[in-house]
Amino acid sequence: MRANAKSDVKTKKAVHDPWDDMVIHLRKKGPEVRDAVFEGHRVDFFRGKDLVAHMKTCKEARELMEKLPQDKLKGTNLDDQSDSLGHNLLRRGVFFRAERSQKTPKPGKKLLKYPKRLDLSRDNTFDAEGFYIWRFVLPTSVWMYVGSAGVVVLTIACCLFPLAPHWAKLTVLYLCLTLLGLIFFFCIVRAMVFGAVWVLFGKHLWVLPNLFSDDVGLVEAFQPWYEFEGADDPNFKAPSFWSRMLAAAAITASFYGLYTYSPETDEMAAKAHQAHKSILEMLDLYQVPKQLAGSNETLSSNLTNATGLNETAGEILYSSNETSVPPVVETDGEVDGLEVEEEEAEAAEEDEEEAEGVEEVNKEEFEISGVAEESLYRGHAMAQIGMRRYQNKDESENKNEGKNEGKHEGKNEGKNEGKNKND
């Protein structure tokens, strides 16, 4: 007897319930499922008419229905059997019936096919016009675990983003900017399509109407592809033709004004380059130069080289200062002013050529990128300009002193020669 009892239990466990196959099929491949808010929670629901339509069109669903106990399914045609199937699933607690929270449409609008909020219905019978909330939850798939692990890895990667290589940071930045640009481009095209259809036909054509809706999920945001309001609605009243033409003329005039007073292409390119540079500076994404990416010794050696170049520039400028003072030419006690001016001009040209040579040497020596290049190069240039100004000042003072001494000596010698002649 015990052996027979055990064999009966095993056979009962081995028998597979066909209702489970039907429920899993309807949950995975059955009627279209949308999400809504029910008592503060987001739930999945479907329409009764979608379930009936699925049973008519899906061959696999009809085969599974034939495996069900026929005494539970009442009716001779497929519609009656689909209603009986819905009643049986309701009694089994697979789903329950709900109704719209807002039963009347807002002024100037119509009721949505899939409501955003649902309330519990008092009538828990199956009807093709009703809404039904799923209570059956599918078993967790392997992809759910993979997605969860991916979220954890992505979170850790975001936390370690400051330590990422420079190329990785730039890649993420440019990908984000590209995505943002595509969103703006799509919004402009979407608005242009809506405006063109509205002006020509007075109807509302929206591409991806749920894209910016807060009441739908990620997948539902891209469904449907388009929505043509007023196409099949006899109560929809389009604006008059002249009002639409007036609006089109105003929009065209606005765009023409923007085009007329828009900045030049070179100016726009310069501002775009400046904006790109500002973004890199704000996010600290300039590539670190190889000369400054090493240890502190490398940085100190760069500074030492900069100091040495400054000293070299100073020596060159001081030596040019000593050699650029023109000699005083004495002609019978008078200074030849024309020759002095020519020599001064030649000395000034030599100073400028030597200074340009020093700047080129500095620029070749410190070929680095980004902020470091600009800061170091500006520092060298400002130091050399200050040294040049100081030495030009000394040079002018020395020249004035030489002229005054030459004048005094010439006058004194002239007086002495005049006295000698008188004597």
GROMACS .gro file of C-alpha atoms in nm:
model
  423
    1MET     CA    1   0.000   0.000   0.000
    2ARG     CA    2   0.283   0.238   0.085
    3ALA     CA    3   0.454   0.159  -0.244
    4ASN     CA    4   0.134   0.230  -0.434
    5ALA     CA    5   0.090   0.560  -0.246
    6LYS     CA    6   0.443   0.670  -0.335
    7SER     CA    7   0.389   0.581  -0.700
    8ASP     CA    8   0.067   0.784  -0.702
    9VAL     CA    9   0.251   1.087  -0.562
   10LYS     CA   10   0.521   1.054  -0.827
   11THR     CA   11   0.265   1.032  -1.105
   12LYS     CA   12   0.085   1.337  -0.971
   13LYS     CA   13   0.411   1.532  -0.970
   14ALA     CA   14   0.496   1.411  -1.317
   15VAL     CA   15   0.163   1.528  -1.460
   16HIS     CA   16   0.205   1.869  -1.609
   17ASP     CA   17  -0.075   2.123  -1.574
   18PRO     CA   18  -0.175   2.263  -1.917
   19TRP     CA   19  -0.308   2.577  -1.751
   20ASP     CA   20   0.050   2.670  -1.653
   21ASP     CA   21   0.161   2.648  -2.017
   22MET     CA   22  -0.125   2.875  -2.122
   23VAL     CA   23  -0.048   3.132  -1.851
   24ILE     CA   24   0.324   3.141  -1.935
   25HIS     CA   25   0.247   3.177  -2.305
   26LEU     CA   26   0.002   3.464  -2.246
   27ARG     CA   27   0.248   3.638  -2.012
   28LYS     CA   28   0.539   3.614  -2.257
   29LYS     CA   29   0.380   3.628  -2.601
   30GLY     CA   30   0.022   3.721  -2.528
   31PRO     CA   31  -0.165   4.053  -2.552
   32GLU     CA   32   0.018   4.384  -2.548
   33VAL     CA   33   0.121   4.484  -2.197
   34ARG     CA   34   0.139   4.842  -2.070
   35ASP     CA   35   0.223   4.981  -1.728
   36ALA     CA   36   0.007   5.205  -1.508
   37VAL     CA   37  -0.016   5.327  -1.150
   38PHE     CA   38  -0.244   5.123  -0.924
   39GLU     CA   39  -0.273   5.223  -0.556
   40GLY     CA   40   0.066   5.392  -0.566
   41HIS     CA   41   0.244   5.101  -0.738
   42ARG     CA   42   0.338   5.052  -1.101
   43VAL     CA   43   0.175   4.742  -1.247
   44ASP     CA   44   0.144   4.565  -1.585
   45PHE     CA   45  -0.199   4.541  -1.744
   46PHE     CA   46  -0.365   4.449  -2.074
   47ARG     CA   47  -0.701   4.500  -2.242
   48GLY     CA   48  -0.960   4.224  -2.272
   49LYS     CA   49  -1.007   4.286  -2.643
   50ASP     CA   50  -0.635   4.231  -2.700
   51LEU     CA   51  -0.659   3.890  -2.532
   52VAL     CA   52  -0.949   3.788  -2.758
   53ALA     CA   53  -0.763   3.914  -3.067
   54HIS     CA   54  -0.450   3.720  -2.965
   55MET     CA   55  -0.644   3.396  -2.930
   56LYS     CA   56  -0.785   3.444  -3.281
   57THR     CA   57  -0.455   3.523  -3.453
   58CYS     CA   58  -0.199   3.309  -3.267
   59LYS     CA   59  -0.180   2.947  -3.373
   60GLU     CA   60   0.026   2.845  -3.068
   61ALA     CA   61  -0.238   2.988  -2.834
   62ARG     CA   62  -0.515   2.790  -3.006
   63GLU     CA   63  -0.310   2.470  -2.979
   64LEU     CA   64  -0.261   2.529  -2.607
   65MET     CA   65  -0.634   2.594  -2.568
   66GLU     CA   66  -0.712   2.257  -2.724
   67LYS     CA   67  -0.502   2.088  -2.453
   68LEU     CA   68  -0.709   2.246  -2.175
   69PRO     CA   69  -0.998   2.054  -2.019
   70GLN     CA   70  -1.288   2.110  -2.256
   71ASP     CA   71  -1.544   2.094  -1.980
   72LYS     CA   72  -1.399   2.418  -1.843
   73LEU     CA   73  -1.433   2.601  -2.177
   74LYS     CA   74  -1.788   2.688  -2.272
   75GLY     CA   75  -1.906   2.789  -2.616
   76THR     CA   76  -1.874   2.661  -2.968
   77ASN     CA   77  -1.696   2.951  -3.141
   78LEU     CA   78  -1.359   3.105  -3.063
   79ASP     CA   79  -1.501   3.426  -2.912
   80ASP     CA   80  -1.704   3.237  -2.652
   81GLN     CA   81  -1.411   3.010  -2.571
   82SER     CA   82  -1.182   3.313  -2.526
   83ASP     CA   83  -1.432   3.466  -2.283
   84SER     CA   84  -1.454   3.136  -2.095
   85LEU     CA   85  -1.073   3.122  -2.082
   86GLY     CA   86  -1.066   3.471  -1.931
   87HIS     CA   87  -1.322   3.370  -1.662
   88ASN     CA   88  -1.116   3.064  -1.566
   89LEU     CA   89  -0.795   3.265  -1.540
   90LEU     CA   90  -0.972   3.522  -1.324
   91ARG     CA   91  -1.092   3.248  -1.085
   92ARG     CA   92  -0.738   3.109  -1.070
   93GLY     CA   93  -0.605   3.453  -0.965
   94VAL     CA   94  -0.374   3.497  -1.261
   95PHE     CA   95  -0.499   3.854  -1.309
   96PHE     CA   96  -0.784   4.072  -1.181
   97ARG     CA   97  -1.004   4.337  -1.333
   98ALA     CA   98  -0.948   4.713  -1.299
   99GLU     CA   99  -1.105   5.031  -1.438
  100ARG     CA  100  -0.998   5.380  -1.532
  101SER     CA  101  -0.936   5.634  -1.258
  102GLN     CA  102  -1.049   5.914  -1.490
  103LYS     CA  103  -1.365   5.807  -1.668
  104THR     CA  104  -1.437   6.134  -1.850
  105PRO     CA  105  -1.191   6.305  -2.086
  106LYS     CA  106  -1.054   6.652  -2.027
  107PRO     CA  107  -1.203   6.940  -2.229
  108GLY     CA  108  -1.075   6.930  -2.586
  109LYS     CA  109  -0.916   6.585  -2.547
  110LYS     CA  110  -1.021   6.221  -2.575
  111LEU     CA  111  -0.970   5.924  -2.349
  112LEU     CA  112  -0.643   5.739  -2.386
  113LYS     CA  113  -0.644   5.384  -2.516
  114TYR     CA  114  -0.418   5.283  -2.228
  115PRO     CA  115  -0.490   5.481  -1.909
  116LYS     CA  116  -0.209   5.597  -1.684
  117ARG     CA  117  -0.394   5.526  -1.357
  118LEU     CA  118  -0.622   5.238  -1.264
  119ASP     CA  119  -0.858   5.157  -0.978
  120LEU     CA  120  -0.996   4.825  -0.859
  121SER     CA  121  -1.319   4.723  -1.031
  122ARG     CA  122  -1.610   4.585  -0.833
  123ASP     CA  123  -1.707   4.353  -1.117
  124ASN     CA  124  -1.441   4.083  -1.136
  125THR     CA  125  -1.579   3.912  -1.445
  126PHE     CA  126  -1.414   3.895  -1.784
  127ASP     CA  127  -1.526   4.148  -2.043
  128ALA     CA  128  -1.356   4.241  -2.368
  129GLU     CA  129  -1.388   4.613  -2.282
  130GLY     CA  130  -1.218   4.582  -1.943
  131PHE     CA  131  -0.861   4.622  -1.820
  132TYR     CA  132  -0.680   4.343  -1.635
  133ILE     CA  133  -0.375   4.365  -1.410
  134TRP     CA  134  -0.132   4.076  -1.410
  135ARG     CA  135  -0.065   3.904  -1.078
  136PHE     CA  136   0.145   3.628  -1.228
  137VAL     CA  137   0.513   3.717  -1.226
  138LEU     CA  138   0.750   3.551  -1.468
  139PRO     CA  139   1.052   3.371  -1.319
  140THR     CA  140   1.372   3.569  -1.316
  141SER     CA  141   1.574   3.511  -1.630
  142VAL     CA  142   1.951   3.493  -1.665
  143TRP     CA  143   1.952   3.827  -1.847
  144MET     CA  144   1.809   3.992  -1.537
  145TYR     CA  145   2.115   3.884  -1.337
  146VAL     CA  146   2.344   3.993  -1.621
  147GLY     CA  147   2.175   4.334  -1.631
  148SER     CA  148   2.202   4.373  -1.253
  149ALA     CA  149   2.573   4.290  -1.263
  150GLY     CA  150   2.616   4.536  -1.548
  151VAL     CA  151   2.454   4.812  -1.341
  152VAL     CA  152   2.696   4.743  -1.055
  153VAL     CA  153   2.997   4.749  -1.290
  154LEU     CA  154   2.874   5.070  -1.451
  155THR     CA  155   2.833   5.235  -1.109
  156ILE     CA  156   3.188   5.140  -1.008
  157ALA     CA  157   3.319   5.266  -1.343
  158CYS     CA  158   3.146   5.601  -1.287
  159CYS     CA  159   3.307   5.628  -0.942
  160LEU     CA  160   3.650   5.555  -1.092
  161PHE     CA  161   3.601   5.792  -1.386
  162PRO     CA  162   3.844   6.056  -1.247
  163LEU     CA  163   4.119   5.791  -1.264
  164ALA     CA  164   4.040   5.690  -1.622
  165PRO     CA  165   4.294   5.757  -1.900
  166HIS     CA  166   4.276   6.083  -2.087
  167TRP     CA  167   4.152   5.919  -2.408
  168ALA     CA  168   3.869   5.746  -2.220
  169LYS     CA  169   3.752   6.076  -2.070
  170LEU     CA  170   3.755   6.245  -2.409
  171THR     CA  171   3.564   5.951  -2.561
  172VAL     CA  172   3.290   5.974  -2.298
  173LEU     CA  173   3.271   6.351  -2.340
  174TYR     CA  174   3.237   6.338  -2.719
  175LEU     CA  175   2.981   6.057  -2.700
  176CYS     CA  176   2.767   6.262  -2.461
  177LEU     CA  177   2.796   6.571  -2.681
  178THR     CA  178   2.707   6.365  -2.988
  179LEU     CA  179   2.399   6.221  -2.816
  180LEU     CA  180   2.294   6.568  -2.704
  181GLY     CA  181   2.336   6.701  -3.057
  182LEU     CA  182   2.126   6.415  -3.199
  183ILE     CA  183   1.848   6.491  -2.949
  184PHE     CA  184   1.845   6.859  -3.049
  185PHE     CA  185   1.849   6.765  -3.418
  186PHE     CA  186   1.557   6.524  -3.373
  187CYS     CA  187   1.357   6.786  -3.183
  188ILE     CA  188   1.408   7.036  -3.466
  189VAL     CA  189   1.306   6.784  -3.735
  190ARG     CA  190   1.006   6.677  -3.526
  191ALA     CA  191   0.889   7.037  -3.488
  192MET     CA  192   0.938   7.104  -3.862
  193VAL     CA  193   0.729   6.799  -3.958
  194PHE     CA  194   0.453   6.903  -3.718
  195GLY     CA  195   0.456   7.262  -3.849
  196ALA     CA  196   0.447   7.158  -4.216
  197VAL     CA  197   0.154   6.918  -4.167
  198TRP     CA  198  -0.034   7.171  -3.952
  199VAL     CA  199   0.009   7.451  -4.206
  200LEU     CA  200  -0.091   7.236  -4.505
  201PHE     CA  201  -0.371   7.023  -4.358
  202GLY     CA  202  -0.449   7.164  -4.014
  203LYS     CA  203  -0.387   6.823  -3.850
  204HIS     CA  204  -0.144   6.722  -3.574
  205LEU     CA  205   0.126   6.475  -3.676
  206TRP     CA  206   0.372   6.389  -3.400
  207VAL     CA  207   0.673   6.163  -3.456
  208LEU     CA  208   0.727   5.947  -3.144
  209PRO     CA  209   0.455   6.125  -2.944
  210ASN     CA  210   0.547   5.956  -2.613
  211LEU     CA  211   0.919   6.034  -2.631
  212PHE     CA  212   0.908   6.312  -2.369
  213SER     CA  213   0.621   6.169  -2.162
  214ASP     CA  214   0.685   6.103  -1.792
  215ASP     CA  215   0.404   5.850  -1.759
  216VAL     CA  216   0.548   5.574  -1.979
  217GLY     CA  217   0.845   5.344  -1.955
  218LEU     CA  218   1.159   5.333  -2.165
  219VAL     CA  219   1.023   5.091  -2.425
  220GLU     CA  220   0.681   5.260  -2.443
  221ALA     CA  221   0.850   5.597  -2.504
  222PHE     CA  222   0.936   5.478  -2.857
  223GLN     CA  223   0.586   5.347  -2.929
  224PRO     CA  224   0.404   5.424  -3.147
  225TRP     CA  225   0.622   5.564  -3.424
  226TYR     CA  226   0.378   5.842  -3.503
  227GLU     CA  227   0.038   5.973  -3.400
  228PHE     CA  228  -0.195   6.155  -3.641
  229GLU     CA  229  -0.446   6.349  -3.434
  230GLY     CA  230  -0.757   6.461  -3.615
  231ALA     CA  231  -0.724   6.222  -3.909
  232ASP     CA  232  -1.020   5.997  -3.817
  233ASP     CA  233  -1.193   6.216  -3.562
  234PRO     CA  234  -1.499   6.391  -3.711
  235ASN     CA  235  -1.523   6.623  -3.411
  236PHE     CA  236  -1.171   6.760  -3.465
  237LYS     CA  237  -1.190   7.119  -3.585
  238ALA     CA  238  -0.884   7.248  -3.772
  239PRO     CA  239  -0.791   7.619  -3.768
  240SER     CA  240  -0.885   7.829  -4.068
  241PHE     CA  241  -0.663   7.837  -4.375
  242TRP     CA  242  -0.574   8.208  -4.345
  243SER     CA  243  -0.479   8.180  -3.980
  244ARG     CA  244  -0.243   7.897  -4.067
  245MET     CA  245  -0.094   8.100  -4.355
  246LEU     CA  246  -0.044   8.396  -4.121
  247ALA     CA  247   0.136   8.176  -3.868
  248ALA     CA  248   0.356   8.031  -4.146
  249ALA     CA  249   0.444   8.385  -4.266
  250ALA     CA  250   0.538   8.491  -3.911
  251ILE     CA  251   0.760   8.184  -3.864
  252THR     CA  252   0.926   8.240  -4.203
  253ALA     CA  253   0.993   8.607  -4.122
  254SER     CA  254   1.148   8.507  -3.789
  255PHE     CA  255   1.384   8.259  -3.954
  256TYR     CA  256   1.477   8.513  -4.220
  257GLY     CA  257   1.562   8.771  -3.952
  258LEU     CA  258   1.778   8.519  -3.769
  259TYR     CA  259   1.957   8.433  -4.093
  260THR     CA  260   2.010   8.800  -4.186
  261TYR     CA  261   2.159   8.902  -3.851
  262SER     CA  262   2.349   8.582  -3.789
  263PRO     CA  263   2.726   8.617  -3.731
  264GLU     CA  264   2.979   8.537  -3.999
  265THR     CA  265   3.111   8.188  -4.053
  266ASP     CA  266   3.463   8.267  -3.931
  267GLU     CA  267   3.330   8.428  -3.617
  268MET     CA  268   3.102   8.133  -3.545
  269ALA     CA  269   3.391   7.891  -3.596
  270ALA     CA  270   3.610   8.095  -3.360
  271LYS     CA  271   3.337   8.101  -3.094
  272ALA     CA  272   3.277   7.728  -3.134
  273HIS     CA  273   3.650   7.663  -3.089
  274GLN     CA  274   3.652   7.887  -2.782
  275ALA     CA  275   3.350   7.703  -2.639
  276HIS     CA  276   3.520   7.367  -2.700
  277LYS     CA  277   3.830   7.493  -2.525
  278SER     CA  278   3.626   7.626  -2.232
  279ILE     CA  279   3.453   7.289  -2.189
  280LEU     CA  280   3.787   7.108  -2.179
  281GLU     CA  281   3.921   7.359  -1.926
  282MET     CA  282   3.610   7.332  -1.709
  283LEU     CA  283   3.625   6.951  -1.701
  284ASP     CA  284   4.006   6.953  -1.670
  285LEU     CA  285   4.045   6.735  -1.980
  286TYR     CA  286   4.347   6.895  -2.140
  287GLN     CA  287   4.606   6.632  -2.223
  288VAL     CA  288   4.892   6.646  -1.975
  289PRO     CA  289   5.220   6.720  -2.160
  290LYS     CA  290   5.487   6.454  -2.154
  291GLN     CA  291   5.733   6.703  -2.002
  292LEU     CA  292   5.496   6.761  -1.707
  293ALA     CA  293   5.345   6.412  -1.675
  294GLY     CA  294   5.645   6.258  -1.499
  295SER     CA  295   5.784   6.307  -1.153
  296ASN     CA  296   5.872   6.626  -0.972
  297GLU     CA  297   6.224   6.600  -1.107
  298THR     CA  298   6.095   6.642  -1.461
  299LEU     CA  299   5.894   6.946  -1.357
  300SER     CA  300   6.194   7.103  -1.182
  301SER     CA  301   6.413   7.037  -1.487
  302ASN     CA  302   6.159   7.217  -1.708
  303LEU     CA  303   6.162   7.515  -1.475
  304THR     CA  304   6.543   7.512  -1.472
  305ASN     CA  305   6.547   7.516  -1.853
  306ALA     CA  306   6.304   7.808  -1.851
  307THR     CA  307   6.527   8.001  -1.611
  308GLY     CA  308   6.833   7.927  -1.820
  309LEU     CA  309   6.664   8.053  -2.135
  310ASN     CA  310   6.560   8.371  -1.958
  311GLU     CA  311   6.919   8.427  -1.847
  312THR     CA  312   7.039   8.363  -2.203
  313ALA     CA  313   6.787   8.615  -2.333
  314GLY     CA  314   6.910   8.866  -2.076
  315GLU     CA  315   7.274   8.816  -2.175
  316ILE     CA  316   7.191   8.861  -2.542
  317LEU     CA  317   6.994   9.177  -2.475
  318TYR     CA  318   7.263   9.321  -2.246
  319SER     CA  319   7.534   9.246  -2.501
  320SER     CA  320   7.323   9.411  -2.771
  321ASN     CA  321   7.282   9.707  -2.536
  322GLU     CA  322   7.660   9.747  -2.508
  323THR     CA  323   7.722   9.716  -2.880
  324SER     CA  324   7.424   9.919  -2.995
  325VAL     CA  325   7.537  10.252  -2.842
  326PRO     CA  326   7.663  10.452  -3.140
  327PRO     CA  327   8.001  10.625  -3.103
  328VAL     CA  328   8.016  11.000  -3.094
  329VAL     CA  329   8.157  11.137  -3.417
  330GLU     CA  330   8.342  11.464  -3.378
  331THR     CA  331   8.363  11.695  -3.676
  332ASP     CA  332   8.527  12.025  -3.583
  333GLY     CA  333   8.367  12.022  -3.236
  334GLU     CA  334   8.016  11.929  -3.358
  335VAL     CA  335   7.825  11.594  -3.347
  336ASP     CA  336   7.707  11.449  -3.677
  337GLY     CA  337   7.333  11.392  -3.593
  338LEU     CA  338   7.244  11.218  -3.920
  339GLU     CA  339   7.498  10.939  -3.880
  340VAL     CA  340   7.395  10.889  -3.516
  341GLU     CA  341   7.030  10.842  -3.614
  342GLU     CA  342   7.120  10.590  -3.886
  343GLU     CA  343   7.334  10.390  -3.645
  344GLU     CA  344   7.056  10.398  -3.383
  345ALA     CA  345   6.804  10.264  -3.638
  346GLU     CA  346   7.041   9.982  -3.737
  347ALA     CA  347   7.098   9.893  -3.371
  348ALA     CA  348   6.720   9.884  -3.306
  349GLU     CA  349   6.666   9.649  -3.602
  350GLU     CA  350   6.939   9.419  -3.473
  351ASP     CA  351   6.773   9.416  -3.129
  352GLU     CA  352   6.438   9.320  -3.280
  353GLU     CA  353   6.593   9.039  -3.488
  354GLU     CA  354   6.777   8.900  -3.184
  355ALA     CA  355   6.462   8.917  -2.971
  356GLU     CA  356   6.261   8.730  -3.237
  357GLY     CA  357   6.533   8.468  -3.252
  358VAL     CA  358   6.514   8.420  -2.874
  359GLU     CA  359   6.134   8.382  -2.892
  360GLU     CA  360   6.165   8.119  -3.164
  361VAL     CA  361   6.420   7.928  -2.958
  362ASN     CA  362   6.189   7.937  -2.657
  363LYS     CA  363   5.892   7.823  -2.861
  364GLU     CA  364   6.084   7.529  -3.011
  365GLU     CA  365   6.222   7.432  -2.673
  366PHE     CA  366   5.885   7.437  -2.500
  367GLU     CA  367   5.657   7.266  -2.754
  368ILE     CA  368   5.389   7.141  -2.518
  369SER     CA  369   5.013   7.132  -2.550
  370GLY     CA  370   4.722   7.290  -2.371
  371VAL     CA  371   4.735   7.523  -2.078
  372ALA     CA  372   5.097   7.444  -1.992
  373GLU     CA  373   5.214   7.563  -2.334
  374GLU     CA  374   5.029   7.892  -2.311
  375SER     CA  375   5.129   7.966  -1.950
  376LEU     CA  376   5.500   7.890  -1.998
  377TYR     CA  377   5.525   8.064  -2.332
  378ARG     CA  378   5.343   8.371  -2.202
  379GLY     CA  379   5.574   8.378  -1.899
  380HIS     CA  380   5.885   8.375  -2.120
  381ALA     CA  381   5.744   8.638  -2.351
  382MET     CA  382   5.644   8.870  -2.065
  383ALA     CA  383   5.984   8.830  -1.899
  384GLN     CA  384   6.166   8.914  -2.222
  385ILE     CA  385   5.941   9.213  -2.288
  386GLY     CA  386   6.013   9.347  -1.939
  387MET     CA  387   6.388   9.298  -1.984
  388ARG     CA  388   6.374   9.468  -2.322
  389ARG     CA  389   6.189   9.767  -2.182
  390TYR     CA  390   6.433   9.800  -1.893
  391GLN     CA  391   6.734   9.778  -2.122
  392ASN     CA  392   6.587  10.019  -2.377
  393LYS     CA  393   6.540  10.263  -2.093
  394ASP     CA  394   6.905  10.220  -1.987
  395GLU     CA  395   7.012  10.247  -2.350
  396SER     CA  396   6.824  10.574  -2.403
  397GLU     CA  397   6.972  10.714  -2.080
  398ASN     CA  398   7.322  10.615  -2.190
  399LYS     CA  399   7.266  10.771  -2.531
  400ASN     CA  400   7.144  11.097  -2.378
  401GLU     CA  401   7.442  11.106  -2.145
  402GLY     CA  402   7.678  11.042  -2.438
  403LYS     CA  403   7.517  11.320  -2.643
  404ASN     CA  404   7.538  11.568  -2.355
  405GLU     CA  405   7.901  11.482  -2.286
  406GLY     CA  406   7.983  11.515  -2.658
  407LYS     CA  407   7.813  11.852  -2.675
  408HIS     CA  408   7.993  11.985  -2.367
  409GLU     CA  409   8.331  11.856  -2.484
  410GLY     CA  410   8.275  12.003  -2.831
  411LYS     CA  411   8.179  12.339  -2.686
  412ASN     CA  412   8.476  12.347  -2.450
  413GLU     CA  413   8.722  12.249  -2.724
  414GLY     CA  414   8.572  12.513  -2.952
  415LYS     CA  415   8.612  12.778  -2.687
  416ASN     CA  416   8.969  12.673  -2.617
  417GLU     CA  417   9.061  12.684  -2.986
  418GLY     CA  418   8.898  13.029  -3.021
  419LYS     CA  419   9.101  13.160  -2.727
  420ASN     CA  420   9.421  13.015  -2.873
  421LYS     CA  421   9.357  13.184  -3.205
  422ASN     CA  422   9.289  13.517  -3.036
  423ASP     CA  423   9.610  13.481  -2.839
   0.00000   0.00000   0.00000
